[in-house]
Every structure is written in structure tokens, then in C-alpha cells.
PDB file of C-alpha atoms in Angstrom:
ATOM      1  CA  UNK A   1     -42.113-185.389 -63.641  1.00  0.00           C
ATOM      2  CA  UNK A   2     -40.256-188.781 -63.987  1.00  0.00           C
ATOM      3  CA  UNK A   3     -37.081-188.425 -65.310  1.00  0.00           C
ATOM      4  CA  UNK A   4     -35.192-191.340 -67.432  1.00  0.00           C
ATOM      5  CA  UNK A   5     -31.998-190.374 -68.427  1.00  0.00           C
ATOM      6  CA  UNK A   6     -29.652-192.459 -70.810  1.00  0.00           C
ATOM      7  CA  UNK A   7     -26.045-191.376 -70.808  1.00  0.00           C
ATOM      8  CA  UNK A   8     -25.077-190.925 -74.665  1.00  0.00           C
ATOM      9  CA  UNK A   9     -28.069-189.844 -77.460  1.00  0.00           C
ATOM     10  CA  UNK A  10     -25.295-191.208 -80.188  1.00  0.00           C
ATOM     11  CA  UNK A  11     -22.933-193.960 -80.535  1.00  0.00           C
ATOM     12  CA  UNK A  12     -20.551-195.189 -82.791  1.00  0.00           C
ATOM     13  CA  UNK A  13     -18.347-198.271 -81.540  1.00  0.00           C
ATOM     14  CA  UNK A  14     -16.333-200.800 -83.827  1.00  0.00           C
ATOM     15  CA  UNK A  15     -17.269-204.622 -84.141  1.00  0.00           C
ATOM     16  CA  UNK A  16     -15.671-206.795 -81.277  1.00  0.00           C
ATOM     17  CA  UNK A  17     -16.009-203.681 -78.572  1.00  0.00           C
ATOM     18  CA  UNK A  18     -17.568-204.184 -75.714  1.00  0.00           C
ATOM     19  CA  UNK A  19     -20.775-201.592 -75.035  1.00  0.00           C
ATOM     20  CA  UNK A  20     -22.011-200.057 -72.237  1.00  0.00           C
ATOM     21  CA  UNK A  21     -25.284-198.628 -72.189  1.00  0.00           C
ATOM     22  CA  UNK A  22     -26.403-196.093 -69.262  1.00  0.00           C
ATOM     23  CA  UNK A  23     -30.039-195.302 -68.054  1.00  0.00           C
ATOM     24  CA  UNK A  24     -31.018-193.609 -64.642  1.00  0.00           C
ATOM     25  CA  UNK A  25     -33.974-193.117 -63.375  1.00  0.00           C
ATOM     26  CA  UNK A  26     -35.340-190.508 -60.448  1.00  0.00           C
ATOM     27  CA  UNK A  27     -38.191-191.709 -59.152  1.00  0.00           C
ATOM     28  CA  UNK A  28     -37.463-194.976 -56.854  1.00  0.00           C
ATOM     29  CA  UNK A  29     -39.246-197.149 -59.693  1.00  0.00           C
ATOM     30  CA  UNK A  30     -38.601-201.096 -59.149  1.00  0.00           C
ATOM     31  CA  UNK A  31     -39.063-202.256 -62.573  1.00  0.00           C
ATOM     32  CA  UNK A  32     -36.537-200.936 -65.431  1.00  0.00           C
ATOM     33  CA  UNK A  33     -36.226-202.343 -68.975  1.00  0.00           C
ATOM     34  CA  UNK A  34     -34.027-202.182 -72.267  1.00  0.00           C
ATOM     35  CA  UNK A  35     -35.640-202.123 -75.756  1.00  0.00           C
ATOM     36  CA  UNK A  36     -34.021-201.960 -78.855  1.00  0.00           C
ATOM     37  CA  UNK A  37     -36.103-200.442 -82.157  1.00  0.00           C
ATOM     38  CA  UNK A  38     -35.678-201.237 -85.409  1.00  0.00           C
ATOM     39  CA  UNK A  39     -37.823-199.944 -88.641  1.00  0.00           C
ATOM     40  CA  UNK A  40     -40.534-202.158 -89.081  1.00  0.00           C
ATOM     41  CA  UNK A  41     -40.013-204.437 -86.007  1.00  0.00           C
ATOM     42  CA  UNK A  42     -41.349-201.617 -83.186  1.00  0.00           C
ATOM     43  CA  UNK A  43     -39.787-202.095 -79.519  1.00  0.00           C
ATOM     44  CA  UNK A  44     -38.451-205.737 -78.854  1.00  0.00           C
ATOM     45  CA  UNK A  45     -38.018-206.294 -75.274  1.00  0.00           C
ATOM     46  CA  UNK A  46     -34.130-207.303 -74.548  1.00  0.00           C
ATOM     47  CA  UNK A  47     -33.745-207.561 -70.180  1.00  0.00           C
ATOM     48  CA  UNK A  48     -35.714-206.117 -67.823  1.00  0.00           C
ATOM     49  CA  UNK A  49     -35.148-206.326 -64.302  1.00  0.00           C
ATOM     50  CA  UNK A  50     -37.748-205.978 -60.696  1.00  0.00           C
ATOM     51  CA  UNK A  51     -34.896-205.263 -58.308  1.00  0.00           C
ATOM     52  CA  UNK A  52     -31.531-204.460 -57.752  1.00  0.00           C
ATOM     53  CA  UNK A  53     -29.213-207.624 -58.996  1.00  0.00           C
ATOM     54  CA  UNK A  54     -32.489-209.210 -60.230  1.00  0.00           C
ATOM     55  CA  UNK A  55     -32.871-209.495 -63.689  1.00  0.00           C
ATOM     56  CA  UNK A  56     -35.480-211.453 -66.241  1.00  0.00           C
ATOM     57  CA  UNK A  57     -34.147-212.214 -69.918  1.00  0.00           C
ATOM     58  CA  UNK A  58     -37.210-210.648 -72.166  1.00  0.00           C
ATOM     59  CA  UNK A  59     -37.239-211.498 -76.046  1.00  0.00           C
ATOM     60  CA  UNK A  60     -34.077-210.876 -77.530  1.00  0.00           C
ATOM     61  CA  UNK A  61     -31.309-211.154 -74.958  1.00  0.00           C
ATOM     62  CA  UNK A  62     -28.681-212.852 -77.587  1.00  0.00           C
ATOM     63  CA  UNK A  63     -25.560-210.975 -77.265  1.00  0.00           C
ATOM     64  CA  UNK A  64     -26.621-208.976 -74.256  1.00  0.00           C
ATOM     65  CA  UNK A  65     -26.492-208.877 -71.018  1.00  0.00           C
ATOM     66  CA  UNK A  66     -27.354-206.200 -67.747  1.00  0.00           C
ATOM     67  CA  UNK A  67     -26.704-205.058 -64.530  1.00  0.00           C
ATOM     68  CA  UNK A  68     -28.465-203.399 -61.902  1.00  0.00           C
ATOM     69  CA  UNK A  69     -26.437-202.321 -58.641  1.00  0.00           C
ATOM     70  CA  UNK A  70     -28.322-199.373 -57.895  1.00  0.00           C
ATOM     71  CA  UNK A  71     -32.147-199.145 -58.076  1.00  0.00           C
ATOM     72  CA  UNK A  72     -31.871-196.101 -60.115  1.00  0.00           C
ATOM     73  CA  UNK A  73     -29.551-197.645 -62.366  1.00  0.00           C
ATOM     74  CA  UNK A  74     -29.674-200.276 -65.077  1.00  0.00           C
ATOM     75  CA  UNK A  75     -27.176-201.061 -67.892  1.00  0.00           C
ATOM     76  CA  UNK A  76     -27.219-202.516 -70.915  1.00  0.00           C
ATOM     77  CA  UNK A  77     -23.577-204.423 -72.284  1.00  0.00           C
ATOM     78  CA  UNK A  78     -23.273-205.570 -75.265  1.00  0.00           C
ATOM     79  CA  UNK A  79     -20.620-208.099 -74.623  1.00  0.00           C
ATOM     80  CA  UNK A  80     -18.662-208.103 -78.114  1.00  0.00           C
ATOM     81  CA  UNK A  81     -20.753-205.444 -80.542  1.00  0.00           C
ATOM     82  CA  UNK A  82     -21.551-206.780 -83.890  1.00  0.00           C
ATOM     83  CA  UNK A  83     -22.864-204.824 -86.701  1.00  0.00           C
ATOM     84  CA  UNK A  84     -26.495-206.691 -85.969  1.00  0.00           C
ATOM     85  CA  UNK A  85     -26.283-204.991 -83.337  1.00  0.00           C
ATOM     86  CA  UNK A  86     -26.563-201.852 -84.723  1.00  0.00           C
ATOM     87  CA  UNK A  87     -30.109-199.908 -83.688  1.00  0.00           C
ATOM     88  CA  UNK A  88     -32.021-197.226 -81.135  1.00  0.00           C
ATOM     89  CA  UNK A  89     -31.851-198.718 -77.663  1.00  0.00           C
ATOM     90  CA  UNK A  90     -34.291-197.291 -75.164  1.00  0.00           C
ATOM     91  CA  UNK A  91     -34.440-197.737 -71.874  1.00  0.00           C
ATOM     92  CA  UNK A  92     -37.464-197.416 -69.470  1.00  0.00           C
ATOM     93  CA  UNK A  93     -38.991-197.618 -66.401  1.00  0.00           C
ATOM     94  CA  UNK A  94     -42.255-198.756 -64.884  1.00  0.00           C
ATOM     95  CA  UNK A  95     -44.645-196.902 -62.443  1.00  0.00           C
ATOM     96  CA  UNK A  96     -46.977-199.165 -60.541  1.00  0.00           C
ATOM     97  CA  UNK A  97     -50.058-197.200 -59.210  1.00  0.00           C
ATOM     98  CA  UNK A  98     -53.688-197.188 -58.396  1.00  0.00           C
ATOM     99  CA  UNK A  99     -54.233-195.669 -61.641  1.00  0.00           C
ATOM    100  CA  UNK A 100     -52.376-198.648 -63.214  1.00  0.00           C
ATOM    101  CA  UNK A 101     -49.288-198.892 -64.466  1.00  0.00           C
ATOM    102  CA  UNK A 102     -47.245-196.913 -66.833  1.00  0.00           C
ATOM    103  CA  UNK A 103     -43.639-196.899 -68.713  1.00  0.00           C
ATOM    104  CA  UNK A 104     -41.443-193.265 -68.911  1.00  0.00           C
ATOM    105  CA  UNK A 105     -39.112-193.462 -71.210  1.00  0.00           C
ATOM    106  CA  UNK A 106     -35.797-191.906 -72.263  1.00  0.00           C
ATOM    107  CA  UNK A 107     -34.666-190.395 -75.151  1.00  0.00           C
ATOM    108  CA  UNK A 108     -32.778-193.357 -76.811  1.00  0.00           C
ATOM    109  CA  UNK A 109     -29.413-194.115 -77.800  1.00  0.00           C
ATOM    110  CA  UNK A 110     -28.650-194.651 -81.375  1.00  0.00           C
ATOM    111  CA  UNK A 111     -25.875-197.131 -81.305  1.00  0.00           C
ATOM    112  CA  UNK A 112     -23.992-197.944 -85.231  1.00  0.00           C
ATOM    113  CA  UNK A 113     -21.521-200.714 -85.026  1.00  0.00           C
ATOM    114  CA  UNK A 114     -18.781-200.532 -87.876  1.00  0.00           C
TER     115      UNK A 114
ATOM    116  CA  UNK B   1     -45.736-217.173 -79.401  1.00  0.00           C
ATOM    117  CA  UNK B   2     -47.225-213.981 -77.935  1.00  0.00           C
ATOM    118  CA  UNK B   3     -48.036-211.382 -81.036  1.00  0.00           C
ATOM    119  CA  UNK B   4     -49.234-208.168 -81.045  1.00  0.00           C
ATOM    120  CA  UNK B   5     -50.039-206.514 -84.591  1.00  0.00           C
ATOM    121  CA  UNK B   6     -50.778-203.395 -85.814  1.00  0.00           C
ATOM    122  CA  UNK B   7     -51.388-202.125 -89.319  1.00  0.00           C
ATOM    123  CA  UNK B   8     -47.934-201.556 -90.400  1.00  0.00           C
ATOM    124  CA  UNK B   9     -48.970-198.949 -93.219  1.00  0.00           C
ATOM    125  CA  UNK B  10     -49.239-195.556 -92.367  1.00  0.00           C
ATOM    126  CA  UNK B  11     -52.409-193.855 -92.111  1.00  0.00           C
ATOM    127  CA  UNK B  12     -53.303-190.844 -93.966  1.00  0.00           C
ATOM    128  CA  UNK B  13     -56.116-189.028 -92.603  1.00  0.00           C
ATOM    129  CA  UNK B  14     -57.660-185.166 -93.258  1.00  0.00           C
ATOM    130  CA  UNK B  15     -57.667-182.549 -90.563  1.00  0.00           C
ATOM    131  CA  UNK B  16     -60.996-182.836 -88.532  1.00  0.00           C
ATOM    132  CA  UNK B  17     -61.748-186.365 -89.081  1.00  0.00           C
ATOM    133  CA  UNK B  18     -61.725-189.172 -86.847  1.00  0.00           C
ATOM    134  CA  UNK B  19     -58.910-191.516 -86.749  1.00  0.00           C
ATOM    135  CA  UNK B  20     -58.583-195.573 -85.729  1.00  0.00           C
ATOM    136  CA  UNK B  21     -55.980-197.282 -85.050  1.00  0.00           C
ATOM    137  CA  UNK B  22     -55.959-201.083 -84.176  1.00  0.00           C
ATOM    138  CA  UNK B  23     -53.946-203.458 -82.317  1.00  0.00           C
ATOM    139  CA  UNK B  24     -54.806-207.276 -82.363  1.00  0.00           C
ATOM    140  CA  UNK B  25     -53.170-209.828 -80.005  1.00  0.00           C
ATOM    141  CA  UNK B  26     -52.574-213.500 -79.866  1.00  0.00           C
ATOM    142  CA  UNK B  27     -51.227-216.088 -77.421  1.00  0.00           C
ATOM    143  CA  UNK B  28     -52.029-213.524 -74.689  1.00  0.00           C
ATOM    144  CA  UNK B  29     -54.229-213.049 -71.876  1.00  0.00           C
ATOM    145  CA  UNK B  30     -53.164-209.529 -71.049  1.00  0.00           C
ATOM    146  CA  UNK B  31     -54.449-207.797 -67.737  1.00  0.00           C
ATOM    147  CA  UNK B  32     -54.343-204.176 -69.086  1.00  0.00           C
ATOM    148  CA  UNK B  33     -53.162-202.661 -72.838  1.00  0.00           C
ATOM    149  CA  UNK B  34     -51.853-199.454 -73.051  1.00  0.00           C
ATOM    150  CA  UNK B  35     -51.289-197.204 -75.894  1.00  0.00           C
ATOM    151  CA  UNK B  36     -48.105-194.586 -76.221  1.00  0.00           C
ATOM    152  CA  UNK B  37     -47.011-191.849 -79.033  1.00  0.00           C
ATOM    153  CA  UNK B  38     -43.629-191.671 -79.911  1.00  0.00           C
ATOM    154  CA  UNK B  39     -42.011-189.000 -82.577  1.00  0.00           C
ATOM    155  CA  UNK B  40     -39.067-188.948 -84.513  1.00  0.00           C
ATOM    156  CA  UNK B  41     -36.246-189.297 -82.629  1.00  0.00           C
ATOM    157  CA  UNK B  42     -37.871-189.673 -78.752  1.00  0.00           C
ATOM    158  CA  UNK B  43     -38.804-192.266 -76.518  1.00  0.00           C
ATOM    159  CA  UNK B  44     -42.752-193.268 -76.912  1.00  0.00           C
ATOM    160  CA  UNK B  45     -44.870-191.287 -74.169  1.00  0.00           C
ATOM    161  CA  UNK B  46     -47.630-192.885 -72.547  1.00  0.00           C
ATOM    162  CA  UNK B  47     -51.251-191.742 -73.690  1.00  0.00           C
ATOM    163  CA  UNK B  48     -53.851-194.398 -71.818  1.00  0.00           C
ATOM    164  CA  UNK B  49     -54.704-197.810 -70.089  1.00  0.00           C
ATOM    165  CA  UNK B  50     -57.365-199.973 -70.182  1.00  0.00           C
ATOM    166  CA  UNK B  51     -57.589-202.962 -67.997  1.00  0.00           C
ATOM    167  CA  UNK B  52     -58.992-206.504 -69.081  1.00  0.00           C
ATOM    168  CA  UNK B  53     -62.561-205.882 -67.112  1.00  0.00           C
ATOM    169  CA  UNK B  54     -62.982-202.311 -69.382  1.00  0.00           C
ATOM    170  CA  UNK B  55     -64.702-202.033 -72.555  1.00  0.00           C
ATOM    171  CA  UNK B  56     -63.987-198.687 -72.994  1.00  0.00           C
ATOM    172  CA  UNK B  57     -61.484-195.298 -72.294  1.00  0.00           C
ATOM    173  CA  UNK B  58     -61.619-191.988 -72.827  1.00  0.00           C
ATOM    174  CA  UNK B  59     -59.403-189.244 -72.327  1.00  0.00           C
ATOM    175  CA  UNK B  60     -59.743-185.545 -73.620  1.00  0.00           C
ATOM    176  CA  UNK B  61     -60.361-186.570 -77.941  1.00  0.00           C
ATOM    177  CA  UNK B  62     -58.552-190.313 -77.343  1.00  0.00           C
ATOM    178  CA  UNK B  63     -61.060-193.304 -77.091  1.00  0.00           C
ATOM    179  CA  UNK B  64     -59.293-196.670 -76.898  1.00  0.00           C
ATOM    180  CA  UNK B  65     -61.979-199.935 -76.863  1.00  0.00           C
ATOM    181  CA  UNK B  66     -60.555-203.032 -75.422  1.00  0.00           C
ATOM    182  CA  UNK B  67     -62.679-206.285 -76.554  1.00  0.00           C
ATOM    183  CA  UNK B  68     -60.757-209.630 -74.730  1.00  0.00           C
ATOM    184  CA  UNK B  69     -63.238-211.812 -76.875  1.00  0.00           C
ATOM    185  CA  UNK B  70     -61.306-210.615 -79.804  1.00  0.00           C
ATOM    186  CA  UNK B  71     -58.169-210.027 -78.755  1.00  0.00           C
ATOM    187  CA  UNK B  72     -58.352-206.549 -79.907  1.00  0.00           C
ATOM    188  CA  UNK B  73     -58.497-202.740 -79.237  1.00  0.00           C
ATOM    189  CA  UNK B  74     -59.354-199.606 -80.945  1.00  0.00           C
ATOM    190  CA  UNK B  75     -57.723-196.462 -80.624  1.00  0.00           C
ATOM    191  CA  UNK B  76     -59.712-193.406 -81.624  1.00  0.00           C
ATOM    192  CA  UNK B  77     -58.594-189.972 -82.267  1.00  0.00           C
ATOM    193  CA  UNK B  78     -61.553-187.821 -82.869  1.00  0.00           C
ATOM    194  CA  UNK B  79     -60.995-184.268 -84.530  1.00  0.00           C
ATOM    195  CA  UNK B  80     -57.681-185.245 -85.203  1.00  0.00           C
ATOM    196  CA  UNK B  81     -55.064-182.185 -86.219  1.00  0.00           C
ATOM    197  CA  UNK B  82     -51.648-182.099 -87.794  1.00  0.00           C
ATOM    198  CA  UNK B  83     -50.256-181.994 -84.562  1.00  0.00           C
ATOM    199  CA  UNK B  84     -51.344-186.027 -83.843  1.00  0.00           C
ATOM    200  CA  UNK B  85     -48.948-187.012 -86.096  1.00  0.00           C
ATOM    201  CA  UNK B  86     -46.725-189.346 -84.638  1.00  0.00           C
ATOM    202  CA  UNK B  87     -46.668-193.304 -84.519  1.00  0.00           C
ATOM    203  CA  UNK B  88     -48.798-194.554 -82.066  1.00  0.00           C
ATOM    204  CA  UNK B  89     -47.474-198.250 -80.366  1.00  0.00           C
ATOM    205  CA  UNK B  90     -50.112-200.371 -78.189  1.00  0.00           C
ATOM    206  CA  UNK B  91     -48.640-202.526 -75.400  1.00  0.00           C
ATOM    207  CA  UNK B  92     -49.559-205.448 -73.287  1.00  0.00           C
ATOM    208  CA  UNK B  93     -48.470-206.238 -69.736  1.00  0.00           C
ATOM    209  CA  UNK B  94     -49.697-208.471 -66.897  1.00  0.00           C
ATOM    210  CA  UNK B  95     -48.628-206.255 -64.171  1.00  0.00           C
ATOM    211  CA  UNK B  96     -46.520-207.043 -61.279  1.00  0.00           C
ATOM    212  CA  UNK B  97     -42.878-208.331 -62.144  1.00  0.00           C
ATOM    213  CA  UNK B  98     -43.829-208.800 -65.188  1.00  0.00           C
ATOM    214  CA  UNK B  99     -42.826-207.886 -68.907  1.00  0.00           C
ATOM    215  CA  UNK B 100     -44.138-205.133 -70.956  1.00  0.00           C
ATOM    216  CA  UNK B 101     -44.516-205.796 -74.859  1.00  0.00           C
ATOM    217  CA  UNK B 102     -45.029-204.068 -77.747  1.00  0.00           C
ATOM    218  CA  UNK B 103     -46.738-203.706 -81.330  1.00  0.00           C
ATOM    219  CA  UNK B 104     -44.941-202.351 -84.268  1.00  0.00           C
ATOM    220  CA  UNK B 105     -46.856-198.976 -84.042  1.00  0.00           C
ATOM    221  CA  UNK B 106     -48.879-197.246 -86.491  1.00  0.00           C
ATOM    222  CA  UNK B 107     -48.087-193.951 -88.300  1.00  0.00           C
ATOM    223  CA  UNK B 108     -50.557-191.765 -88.239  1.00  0.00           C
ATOM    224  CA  UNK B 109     -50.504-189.120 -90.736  1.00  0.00           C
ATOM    225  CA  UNK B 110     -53.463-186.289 -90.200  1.00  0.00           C
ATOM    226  CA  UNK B 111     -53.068-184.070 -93.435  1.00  0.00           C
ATOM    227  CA  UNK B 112     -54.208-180.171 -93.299  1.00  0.00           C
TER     228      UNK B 112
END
């Protein structure tokens, strides 16, 4: 089974910090994203990226950016965390078949910004 | 814009009976839509696909429809049990390099 593994299921960092956010993935997928959740506003797409230092800004990248040196690896930063910022990230990747294509995701990280 | 929209009330439904779930689109011209379950706490897990050219899916008790004319698809859980409880998201991609996006999700609630 695909594994996506994000580094920390709970976060608490202070306003002004700067944020990394982990995710690995096992199975030599090209296409990773980030999502953030939020109660009543479902997944909104924040970066996603096709290859390794390629990246595409999705629908929300204000106040983020990524980086992917690795295939298996892509991170989220939240330059300077603001309380806004405050919500369950979730990262993903994308498995491109015959049968069609798919997302596996991990189990989140709930990020609070004091 | 591009907007995908789901009924953002939960659904309350009794043990046995069928339950639907839809997700309408606009500004899109998707070439598949996919539909995931996601409980509290985890990641949403992916159910089914159904490409533009399909009208219809099935997979064990799921049923998703997929109507391009209307810029809309149906999600069907017949016989439904406590245990589909969950929020169910639909998403729309284009394939390729390209993005993946996401309704709000429904919660489905199947009562005993």
C-alpha cells in the first residue's frame, strides 16, 4: 500500500515563526500536493508540484511557499505563521494509472498559531 | 471561477436505505471526478472515478452518475449502514500535471 507520511500529527507554533511542514511519500509518485481544511470550506488546494524543484501555485498560496528536492519529498513553509494560518494541512500524492488516477493521503497536521 | 458544491448540510439517513449525495460544478470541463471518504481526524481515502465519456460507476453498494450536460454527479450508497458514516468530498482533475480540486464534502449520517 502507498504510504504518505507527514512528520508531526500536532502543532503549535507562535505568530511570526517560520513553519515547516514534512510529507514523504513511498511510492516514486511525480505529482505531490498541500491542502489545508477548514470547517465549512473542505480541502483548498495551496502548491502542488509535478517534479522535483517544479512547483505550480494552486488556490491559496498567500503566505506559503514549498520545496521539493527529493521526489519523495515535498514541504510546506509557512514563511512568517499568522494566526490565519491556523488549520489541518494535508498533504498528498497522485497515482497516475490505467485505471485512472488517484490521490493517497496522509494523516494531516493540525497546525494552531498563537 | 472554478466551483464545485456540495450540500453543505449533513444528511441523516436510516439504516438500510439508500443514500445520495451530489456534487455540482461550474467553470469546469473536468476529464474525470472522483469521490473520497474522509473521518474524523484522517486524510480522505479514495472510493471511485468516473471519467468525462462515463455515465455511470459502480463499485460493491457505491454508484456514482456523472452527467457533463449538467455539470453534475450522483453518489449513491445503497443499503447504507452506520458504518458509512463519514463525509464524503467529490473532486475534479484534468489529469496530467494538473491540479486536483475539491468540494466541501457532505456528512453523511446513516442512523440505526
Amino acid at each position: 500500500d502507498v504510504k504518505v507520511t507527514q512528520s508531526s500529527r500536532y502543532l503549535v507554533k507562535r505568530t511570526g515563526e517560520k513553519v515547516f511542514l514534512e510529507c514523504v511519500q513511498d511510492m516514486d509518485h511525480e505529482n505531490m500536493f498541500w491542502y489545508r481544511q477548514d470547517p465549512g470550506l473542505g480541502l483548498r488546494l495551496i502548491y502542488f508540484s509535478y517534479d522535483v524543484k517544479m512547483k505550480e501555485k494552486g488556490d491559496i498560496p498567500e503566505g506559503y511557499s514549498v520545496s521539493r528536492e527529493k521526489k519523495e519529498r515535498f514541504s510546506l513553509i509557512l514563511e512568517s505563521a499568522s494566526t490565519n494560518q491556523t488549520s489541518m494541512y494535508l498533504c498528498a500524492s497522485k497515482f497516475s494509472g490505467g485505471s485512472g488516477e488517484k490521490l493517497f493521503f496522509g494523516s494531516g497536521t493540525q497546525l494552531s498559531v498563537l | 471561477s472554478q466551483k464545485i458544491e456540495q450540500n453543505s448540510e449533513a444528511l441523516n439517513i436510516q439504516e438500510g436505505k439508500t443514500a445520495t449525495l451530489t456534487c455540482n460544478y461550474t467553470n469546469y470541463s473536468p476529464a474525470y471526478l472522483q469521490w473520497y471518504r474522509q473521518d474524523p481526524g484522517r486524510g480522505p481515502v479514495f472510493l471511485l472515478l468516473i471519467r468525462e465519456n462515463e455515465k455511470e460507476k459502480r463499485k460493491e453498494r457505491l454508484k456514482v452518475t456523472f452527467d457533463t450536460t449538467l455539470k453534475q454527479s450522483l453518489f449513491h450508497i445503497t443499503a447504507s449502514q452506520p458504518a458509512d458514516s463519514a463525509t464524503y468530498l467529490c473532486a475534479l482533475g484534468s489529469g496530467g500535471y494538473q491540479k486536483v480540486t475539491f468540494g466541501t464534502g457532505t456528512k453523511l449520517q446513516v442512523i440505526p
